[in-house]
Short mmCIF file of C-alpha atoms in Angstrom, two decimals:
data_model
loop_
_atom_site.label_atom_id
_atom_site.label_comp_id
_atom_site.label_asym_id
_atom_site.label_seq_id
_atom_site.Cartn_x
_atom_site.Cartn_y
_atom_site.Cartn_z
CA MET A 28 129.99 -45.94 106.55
CA THR A 29 128.83 -47.38 102.92
CA THR A 30 128.72 -46.21 99.86
CA ASP A 31 125.58 -44.86 100.20
CA GLN A 32 125.77 -42.81 103.28
CA LYS A 33 129.18 -41.24 102.24
CA ASN A 34 126.92 -39.78 99.37
CA ILE A 35 124.25 -38.93 101.11
CA ILE A 36 126.66 -36.69 103.63
CA LEU A 37 128.20 -35.27 100.28
CA ALA A 38 124.85 -34.35 99.53
CA THR A 39 124.61 -32.34 102.25
CA VAL A 40 127.60 -30.02 101.77
CA PRO A 41 125.46 -27.57 100.44
CA ILE A 42 123.03 -27.02 102.47
CA LEU A 43 125.97 -26.89 105.35
CA LYS A 44 127.43 -23.98 103.02
CA GLU A 45 124.57 -22.48 103.34
CA HIS A 46 123.24 -23.06 106.93
CA GLY A 47 126.02 -24.19 108.46
CA VAL A 48 126.27 -21.64 111.17
CA LEU A 49 122.39 -22.10 111.56
CA LEU A 50 122.70 -25.47 112.68
CA THR A 51 125.90 -24.95 114.95
CA THR A 52 124.13 -22.15 116.67
CA HIS A 53 121.22 -24.30 117.29
CA PHE A 54 123.28 -27.11 118.11
CA TYR A 55 125.29 -25.09 121.14
CA GLY A 56 121.79 -23.81 122.39
CA ARG A 57 119.90 -26.88 122.75
CA MET A 58 123.51 -28.95 124.45
CA PHE A 59 123.92 -25.78 126.98
CA LYS A 60 119.90 -26.16 127.58
CA HIS A 61 119.79 -29.64 128.06
CA ASN A 62 123.69 -30.01 129.70
CA PRO A 63 124.45 -26.16 131.42
CA GLU A 64 127.09 -27.74 133.35
CA LEU A 65 128.90 -28.01 129.75
CA LYS A 66 129.70 -24.39 130.19
CA ASN A 67 131.73 -24.29 132.38
CA MET A 68 133.98 -26.40 130.11
CA PHE A 69 133.32 -23.80 127.18
CA ASN A 70 134.54 -20.88 125.97
CA MET A 71 131.28 -18.74 126.69
CA ALA A 72 133.08 -15.23 124.99
CA ASN A 73 133.33 -17.03 121.56
CA GLN A 74 130.10 -18.52 122.33
CA GLN A 75 128.84 -14.16 122.29
CA THR A 76 131.04 -13.44 119.45
CA GLY A 77 129.54 -16.28 117.43
CA LYS A 78 133.85 -17.48 116.83
CA GLN A 79 132.46 -20.59 117.85
CA GLN A 80 129.54 -21.37 116.00
CA THR A 81 131.87 -20.29 113.06
CA ALA A 82 134.78 -22.15 113.79
CA LEU A 83 132.72 -25.95 114.28
CA ALA A 84 130.59 -25.01 111.08
CA MET A 85 134.07 -24.65 109.27
CA ALA A 86 134.92 -27.79 110.30
CA VAL A 87 131.60 -29.83 110.09
CA LEU A 88 131.88 -28.69 106.52
CA ALA A 89 135.39 -29.86 105.82
CA TYR A 90 134.34 -33.35 107.51
CA ALA A 91 131.59 -33.37 105.05
CA GLU A 92 133.72 -32.62 102.22
CA ASN A 93 136.26 -35.13 103.02
CA ILE A 94 133.86 -38.06 104.13
CA SER A 95 135.53 -40.24 102.11
CA ASN A 96 139.10 -39.69 103.21
CA PRO A 97 139.32 -37.68 106.60
CA SER A 98 142.92 -38.28 106.55
CA VAL A 99 143.46 -35.29 104.41
CA LEU A 100 142.30 -33.56 108.33
CA MET A 101 144.85 -34.53 110.09
CA PRO A 102 146.46 -30.96 110.48
CA VAL A 103 142.89 -29.73 111.68
CA VAL A 104 142.45 -32.65 113.48
CA ASP A 105 145.91 -32.07 115.28
CA ARG A 106 144.57 -28.50 116.28
CA ILE A 107 141.80 -29.15 117.78
CA GLY A 108 143.12 -32.31 119.67
CA HIS A 109 145.74 -30.31 121.29
CA LYS A 110 142.45 -27.44 122.43
CA HIS A 111 140.99 -31.05 123.62
CA THR A 112 143.20 -32.49 125.77
CA SER A 113 144.29 -28.42 126.83
CA ILE A 114 140.31 -28.23 129.05
CA ASP A 115 140.28 -32.27 129.52
CA ILE A 116 137.50 -33.36 127.10
CA ARG A 117 137.57 -37.42 127.66
CA PRO A 118 135.10 -39.67 125.25
CA GLU A 119 132.17 -39.65 127.17
CA HIS A 120 131.95 -36.21 126.30
CA TYR A 121 131.26 -36.91 122.81
CA SER A 122 128.72 -39.04 123.53
CA ILE A 123 126.73 -35.72 124.30
CA VAL A 124 127.63 -33.61 121.87
CA GLY A 125 126.85 -36.33 119.02
CA GLN A 126 123.17 -36.93 120.80
CA HIS A 127 122.63 -32.73 120.10
CA LEU A 128 124.05 -32.74 116.81
CA ILE A 129 121.97 -35.29 115.79
CA ALA A 130 118.85 -33.90 117.41
CA SER A 131 119.99 -30.23 115.86
CA ILE A 132 119.86 -31.55 112.20
CA ALA A 133 116.91 -32.85 112.57
CA GLU A 134 115.06 -29.95 114.36
CA VAL A 135 116.80 -27.71 111.86
CA LEU A 136 116.20 -29.47 108.53
CA GLY A 137 112.36 -30.63 109.75
CA GLU A 138 110.73 -32.53 107.17
CA ALA A 139 113.98 -32.86 104.94
CA ALA A 140 115.64 -34.57 107.48
CA THR A 141 115.49 -38.12 106.30
CA ALA A 142 115.83 -41.36 108.29
CA ASP A 143 118.58 -41.73 105.73
CA ILE A 144 120.05 -38.56 106.33
CA LEU A 145 119.89 -38.98 109.84
CA ASP A 146 121.23 -41.99 109.97
CA ALA A 147 124.40 -41.39 107.50
CA TRP A 148 124.73 -38.24 109.92
CA THR A 149 124.81 -40.54 113.10
CA VAL A 150 127.45 -43.10 111.34
CA ALA A 151 129.40 -40.14 110.40
CA TYR A 152 129.60 -38.59 113.64
CA ASN A 153 130.31 -41.91 115.08
CA GLN A 154 133.52 -42.11 112.87
CA LEU A 155 134.50 -38.67 113.64
CA ALA A 156 134.18 -38.87 117.15
CA LYS A 157 136.34 -42.32 117.14
CA LEU A 158 139.13 -40.70 115.04
CA MET A 159 139.09 -37.84 117.51
CA SER A 160 138.66 -39.03 120.76
CA GLY A 161 141.34 -41.84 119.47
CA TYR A 162 144.07 -39.00 118.54
CA GLU A 163 143.34 -37.72 121.75
CA ALA A 164 144.23 -40.81 123.76
CA HIS A 165 147.68 -40.29 122.10
CA LEU A 166 148.22 -36.67 122.98
CA TYR A 167 147.13 -37.39 127.01
CA GLN A 168 149.45 -40.69 126.72
CA ASN A 169 152.13 -38.40 125.12
CA GLN A 170 151.64 -35.76 128.36
CA THR A 171 151.77 -38.99 131.20
CA ASP A 172 154.68 -40.35 129.30
CA LYS A 173 157.24 -37.02 129.58
CA PRO A 174 159.16 -36.93 133.27
CA ASN A 175 156.52 -35.08 135.64
CA GLY A 176 153.54 -34.73 133.28
CA TRP A 177 150.25 -35.67 134.00
CA THR A 178 146.35 -34.91 132.81
CA GLY A 179 143.32 -33.31 134.00
CA TRP A 180 143.66 -30.59 136.43
CA ARG A 181 146.36 -29.90 138.42
CA LEU A 182 146.87 -27.35 141.16
CA PHE A 183 149.64 -24.67 141.05
CA LYS A 184 150.86 -22.17 143.41
CA LEU A 185 151.10 -18.55 142.12
CA GLU A 186 154.74 -17.21 143.65
CA ARG A 187 155.21 -14.19 141.37
CA LYS A 188 153.56 -11.55 139.39
CA GLU A 189 156.02 -9.06 137.76
CA ILE A 190 154.35 -5.90 135.56
CA GLU A 191 156.26 -6.42 131.62
CA SER A 192 154.31 -3.07 130.47
CA ALA A 193 151.10 -0.41 130.93
CA GLU A 194 149.09 -3.54 129.89
CA ILE A 195 150.79 -6.96 129.99
CA CYS A 196 151.53 -8.82 133.38
CA SER A 197 153.49 -11.73 134.28
CA PHE A 198 152.09 -14.77 136.37
CA TYR A 199 155.06 -17.24 137.78
CA LEU A 200 152.94 -20.44 138.16
CA TYR A 201 154.77 -23.48 140.57
CA PRO A 202 153.12 -27.11 140.90
CA ALA A 203 151.14 -26.57 144.20
CA ASP A 204 152.34 -30.32 145.22
CA GLY A 205 156.42 -29.33 145.22
CA GLY A 206 156.63 -31.41 142.40
CA LYS A 207 158.21 -30.94 138.51
CA VAL A 208 156.62 -29.90 135.17
CA PRO A 209 157.66 -31.47 132.04
CA LEU A 210 159.28 -29.35 129.54
CA HIS A 211 157.27 -27.50 127.78
CA LYS A 212 157.67 -26.91 123.42
CA PRO A 213 158.44 -23.09 123.07
CA GLY A 214 155.26 -22.03 121.56
CA GLN A 215 153.01 -24.18 123.93
CA TYR A 216 149.80 -22.78 126.25
CA ILE A 217 148.31 -23.71 129.24
CA SER A 218 144.74 -23.67 130.11
CA ILE A 219 143.30 -21.71 133.30
CA LYS A 220 140.36 -22.31 135.14
CA LEU A 221 139.29 -19.35 137.11
CA PHE A 222 135.51 -19.29 138.60
CA LEU A 223 133.93 -15.71 137.53
CA PRO A 224 131.66 -14.31 140.16
CA ASP A 225 129.52 -12.24 138.26
CA LEU A 226 128.37 -15.09 135.57
CA GLY A 227 128.21 -17.87 138.47
CA MET A 228 130.06 -20.39 136.88
CA ALA A 229 133.96 -21.43 135.89
CA GLN A 230 135.34 -20.59 132.56
CA ILE A 231 138.76 -21.46 130.60
CA ARG A 232 141.17 -19.68 128.92
CA GLN A 233 144.48 -20.42 127.32
CA TYR A 234 147.52 -18.50 127.60
CA SER A 235 150.96 -18.57 126.18
CA ILE A 236 153.64 -20.24 127.80
CA SER A 237 156.13 -17.16 127.93
CA SER A 238 159.43 -18.80 129.59
CA ALA A 239 161.69 -21.14 128.18
CA PRO A 240 160.95 -24.19 128.61
CA ASP A 241 161.36 -24.82 132.51
CA GLU A 242 161.10 -28.19 134.84
CA ASN A 243 160.09 -25.97 138.24
CA TYR A 244 157.53 -23.58 136.87
CA TYR A 245 155.35 -21.89 134.10
CA ARG A 246 155.41 -18.57 133.16
CA ILE A 247 152.11 -16.98 131.33
CA SER A 248 152.42 -12.91 130.42
CA VAL A 249 148.50 -11.90 130.21
CA LYS A 250 147.15 -8.41 129.08
CA ARG A 251 144.43 -6.57 131.04
CA GLU A 252 141.58 -5.51 128.71
CA THR A 253 140.12 -2.22 129.04
CA GLY A 254 137.06 -0.50 127.69
CA ALA A 255 133.16 -0.25 128.11
CA THR A 256 132.61 -3.81 126.66
CA VAL A 257 134.67 -6.47 128.14
CA ASP A 258 134.22 -9.62 127.20
CA ILE A 259 134.45 -13.17 129.29
CA ASN A 260 137.70 -13.96 127.85
CA GLY A 261 139.08 -9.67 129.09
CA MET A 262 136.98 -11.09 132.40
CA ILE A 263 139.05 -13.68 133.12
CA SER A 264 141.98 -12.29 131.91
CA ASN A 265 141.32 -8.72 134.49
CA GLN A 266 140.46 -11.39 137.29
CA LEU A 267 144.05 -12.48 137.16
CA HIS A 268 145.47 -9.13 137.11
CA ASN A 269 143.10 -7.61 139.84
CA ASP A 270 142.29 -10.85 142.04
CA VAL A 271 144.90 -13.36 141.78
CA ASN A 272 147.98 -12.22 144.07
CA GLU A 273 151.15 -13.97 145.21
CA GLY A 274 150.33 -16.81 147.10
CA ALA A 275 147.04 -18.02 145.31
CA LEU A 276 146.19 -21.07 143.94
CA VAL A 277 145.26 -21.92 140.63
CA GLU A 278 144.30 -24.98 137.97
CA LEU A 279 146.24 -25.80 135.18
CA THR A 280 145.77 -28.25 132.39
CA ALA A 281 149.37 -29.43 131.04
CA PRO A 282 151.10 -27.74 127.97
CA ALA A 283 149.01 -28.35 124.89
CA GLY A 284 149.35 -27.04 121.20
CA SER A 285 150.96 -27.63 117.75
CA PHE A 286 152.60 -24.30 117.05
CA THR A 287 155.84 -24.71 118.34
CA LEU A 288 159.63 -24.87 116.78
CA PRO A 289 159.99 -27.77 115.21
CA ASP A 290 162.21 -30.23 117.39
CA ASP A 291 164.39 -30.59 114.37
CA LEU A 292 165.22 -26.86 113.10
CA ASN A 293 168.22 -25.94 111.27
CA ALA A 294 167.09 -22.79 109.63
CA PRO A 295 166.98 -19.30 110.32
CA VAL A 296 163.60 -17.69 112.15
CA MET A 297 161.45 -15.00 111.64
CA PHE A 298 159.36 -14.01 114.16
CA ILE A 299 156.36 -11.33 113.38
CA SER A 300 153.97 -10.21 116.26
CA GLY A 301 151.44 -7.75 116.86
CA GLY A 302 150.52 -6.92 120.94
CA VAL A 303 150.05 -9.56 123.46
CA GLY A 304 151.12 -12.25 120.23
CA LEU A 305 154.94 -11.88 121.04
CA THR A 306 154.24 -13.82 123.97
CA PRO A 307 154.75 -17.48 122.45
CA PHE A 308 157.44 -16.38 120.92
CA MET A 309 159.42 -14.96 124.31
CA SER A 310 159.32 -18.26 124.69
CA MET A 311 161.03 -19.43 121.29
CA VAL A 312 163.83 -17.29 121.04
CA HIS A 313 165.19 -17.31 124.62
CA HIS A 314 165.00 -21.16 123.56
CA LEU A 315 167.11 -20.83 120.82
CA ASN A 316 169.14 -18.09 122.35
CA GLN A 317 170.09 -21.34 125.46
CA GLN A 318 170.50 -23.81 121.90
CA GLN A 319 173.23 -21.08 121.05
CA THR A 320 171.49 -21.41 117.48
CA LYS A 321 174.36 -20.15 114.52
CA HIS A 322 170.87 -18.98 112.63
CA ALA A 323 169.86 -15.80 112.25
CA ILE A 324 166.72 -14.32 114.08
CA THR A 325 164.73 -11.94 113.06
CA TRP A 326 161.82 -10.55 115.50
CA LEU A 327 159.09 -7.78 113.95
CA HIS A 328 156.67 -6.73 116.23
CA GLY A 329 154.09 -4.26 116.26
CA CYS A 330 152.34 -2.67 119.23
CA ARG A 331 150.78 1.20 119.97
CA ASN A 332 153.25 2.95 121.97
CA GLN A 333 156.38 2.52 124.33
CA SER A 334 154.38 1.92 127.39
CA VAL A 335 152.45 -1.03 125.88
CA HIS A 336 155.80 -2.97 124.86
CA ALA A 337 156.32 -5.68 126.73
CA PHE A 338 159.71 -7.42 127.29
CA LYS A 339 160.94 -4.43 125.43
CA ASP A 340 164.13 -4.32 127.87
CA ASP A 341 164.48 -7.83 127.94
CA LEU A 342 164.47 -8.20 124.08
CA ALA A 343 167.17 -5.13 123.75
CA GLN A 344 169.18 -7.28 125.68
CA LEU A 345 168.97 -9.91 123.94
CA VAL A 346 169.84 -8.27 120.93
CA ASN A 347 172.61 -6.62 122.40
CA SER A 348 174.53 -9.88 123.62
CA ASN A 349 173.61 -11.94 120.28
CA ASN A 350 174.78 -11.12 116.85
CA ASN A 351 172.53 -13.04 115.64
CA ILE A 352 169.24 -11.84 117.06
CA ALA A 353 167.85 -8.79 115.62
CA GLN A 354 164.79 -6.85 115.70
CA HIS A 355 162.44 -4.01 113.75
CA ILE A 356 159.52 -2.26 116.24
CA PHE A 357 156.63 -0.91 114.64
CA TYR A 358 154.57 1.91 117.45
CA ASN A 359 151.53 3.20 116.21
CA THR A 360 152.39 6.78 117.74
CA PRO A 361 155.52 7.19 118.44
CA THR A 362 157.62 9.42 120.30
CA PRO A 363 160.50 11.72 117.84
CA HIS A 364 162.87 9.97 120.41
CA ASP A 365 161.51 6.42 119.42
CA ILE A 366 162.12 7.36 115.84
CA GLU A 367 165.62 8.81 116.33
CA GLU A 368 166.02 5.20 117.82
CA GLY A 369 165.25 3.43 114.71
CA ILE A 370 161.80 2.41 115.58
CA TYR A 371 158.81 2.64 112.96
CA GLU A 372 155.44 4.52 112.69
CA GLY A 373 152.36 2.75 111.51
CA PHE A 374 151.00 -0.36 111.63
CA LEU A 375 153.78 -3.24 110.93
CA ASP A 376 155.17 -3.10 107.43
CA ILE A 377 157.45 -5.37 106.20
CA ASN A 378 157.80 -3.67 102.95
CA GLN A 379 158.95 -0.39 105.04
CA ILE A 380 162.16 -2.35 106.12
CA SER A 381 164.79 -1.90 104.08
CA ASN A 382 167.39 -4.89 103.08
CA LEU A 383 165.30 -7.22 105.38
CA PRO A 384 167.02 -10.78 105.13
CA HIS A 385 164.84 -13.62 103.89
CA GLN A 386 167.36 -16.73 103.38
CA PRO A 387 166.15 -19.14 101.90
CA GLY A 388 164.92 -22.16 103.83
CA THR A 389 163.63 -19.49 106.41
CA ARG A 390 160.64 -20.23 108.78
CA TYR A 391 158.56 -17.43 109.77
CA PHE A 392 155.89 -17.34 112.73
CA ILE A 393 153.22 -14.94 113.07
CA CYS A 394 150.57 -14.06 116.24
CA GLY A 395 148.27 -11.92 116.75
CA PRO A 396 144.97 -10.44 116.21
CA SER A 397 142.92 -12.20 112.75
CA VAL A 398 143.58 -9.16 110.64
CA PHE A 399 147.05 -8.75 111.45
CA ILE A 400 147.92 -12.47 110.85
CA GLN A 401 145.88 -12.01 107.75
CA LYS A 402 148.35 -8.34 106.18
CA GLN A 403 151.34 -10.50 106.97
CA PHE A 404 150.84 -13.82 106.06
CA ASN A 405 149.30 -11.90 102.21
CA ASP A 406 152.38 -9.44 102.55
CA LEU A 407 155.07 -12.47 102.65
CA LYS A 408 153.28 -14.44 99.62
CA GLN A 409 153.74 -11.40 97.83
CA LEU A 410 157.53 -11.32 98.60
CA GLY A 411 157.48 -15.00 97.11
CA ILE A 412 157.30 -16.35 100.72
CA ASP A 413 157.01 -20.28 100.15
CA THR A 414 153.41 -20.42 102.16
CA ARG A 415 154.71 -24.31 103.85
CA ASP A 416 157.53 -22.31 105.53
CA ILE A 417 154.53 -19.46 107.43
CA PHE A 418 153.09 -20.52 110.56
CA PHE A 419 150.49 -18.89 112.40
CA GLU A 420 148.66 -18.59 115.39
CA GLU A 421 145.40 -17.05 115.77
CA PHE A 422 143.73 -16.64 119.75
CA GLY A 423 140.69 -18.39 119.96
CA PRO A 424 138.66 -20.66 117.75
CA GLN A 425 140.69 -20.86 114.26
CA VAL A 426 138.13 -19.15 111.56
CA LEU A 427 141.47 -18.21 108.99
CA ASN A 428 142.06 -20.28 106.21
CA LEU A 429 144.75 -19.20 104.67
CA ASN A 430 146.47 -20.51 102.02
#
């Protein structure tokens, strides 16, 4: 890009701040109108809630603000790249997106979209597409370099369903070809693709792997969604519960995601989970237990009550058999017996736990709904925890911006 083109991009930053979501909303509507087949690839639930439009607007704004040094966005590129490989995004998709993005800029800005602005954004987008597709090629290569690795969609057979709570069921998925799978990094997710008859289209949903790394299978643990208004994500989860039975075949992509335990982890760990947000930590804690870590593992978990507390007995057994592992549980509506057993009442609050250890160098992992993550992150900051030691995973497009 020329210096003049970079300056033009920077000059559009105020417009993106004010009208970014309007632009991305127009963009998605235009793209799905002209390329309806992409509805099978994009998460239409996040389209309905506006989360995807907001996430894209924030990403475009960040790119524009850092147009002179896009390398500072590598953590974002990494997160998006993992998501893209998990839904099998390929370089050809970038040309389709670019066509509709530039057309949307012209249509939304109208006469303000000068030839220079459109030219600058065309160059900027092509630069971004090259950066993203190049990074994703690296991720795809890493997948195929692993023992038993693959890219794209692979057929798996559901060998076992196991009830974990009143709401959560685990699905044990084995390769239909009888082969093995690559060992995932604890904390990673897999994508599953299901056809939803009510919508007449396929949809993709990511689920954290809840088992320790194993070359034979992957386990996901899925929450059934209830209530009068179940979105498309809930429809996928409920179809797994209701219609995908043992022996069924489903398509998966290889494990992805960077919300993982560091390979060289040599420090205490604290897991803080809300509801179904405990699933990636099940993989992490069993992995650490198998590795016989000598560091303290502390798990804080909050949910409504005992009936929806998945893996309760599994975790109790881990705690009882390993002196390095401790847990603290919060129920919104505990019974008197729960309280006698030491369960806290109410929303998970770190400050209610007396003598909670915060050893130097502890890594903190948070997973749950966005409001849950926000509270736990802020509470840790107020306790003086270095934010560089706090990691979080927000299910769906990331819209939290914590620092």
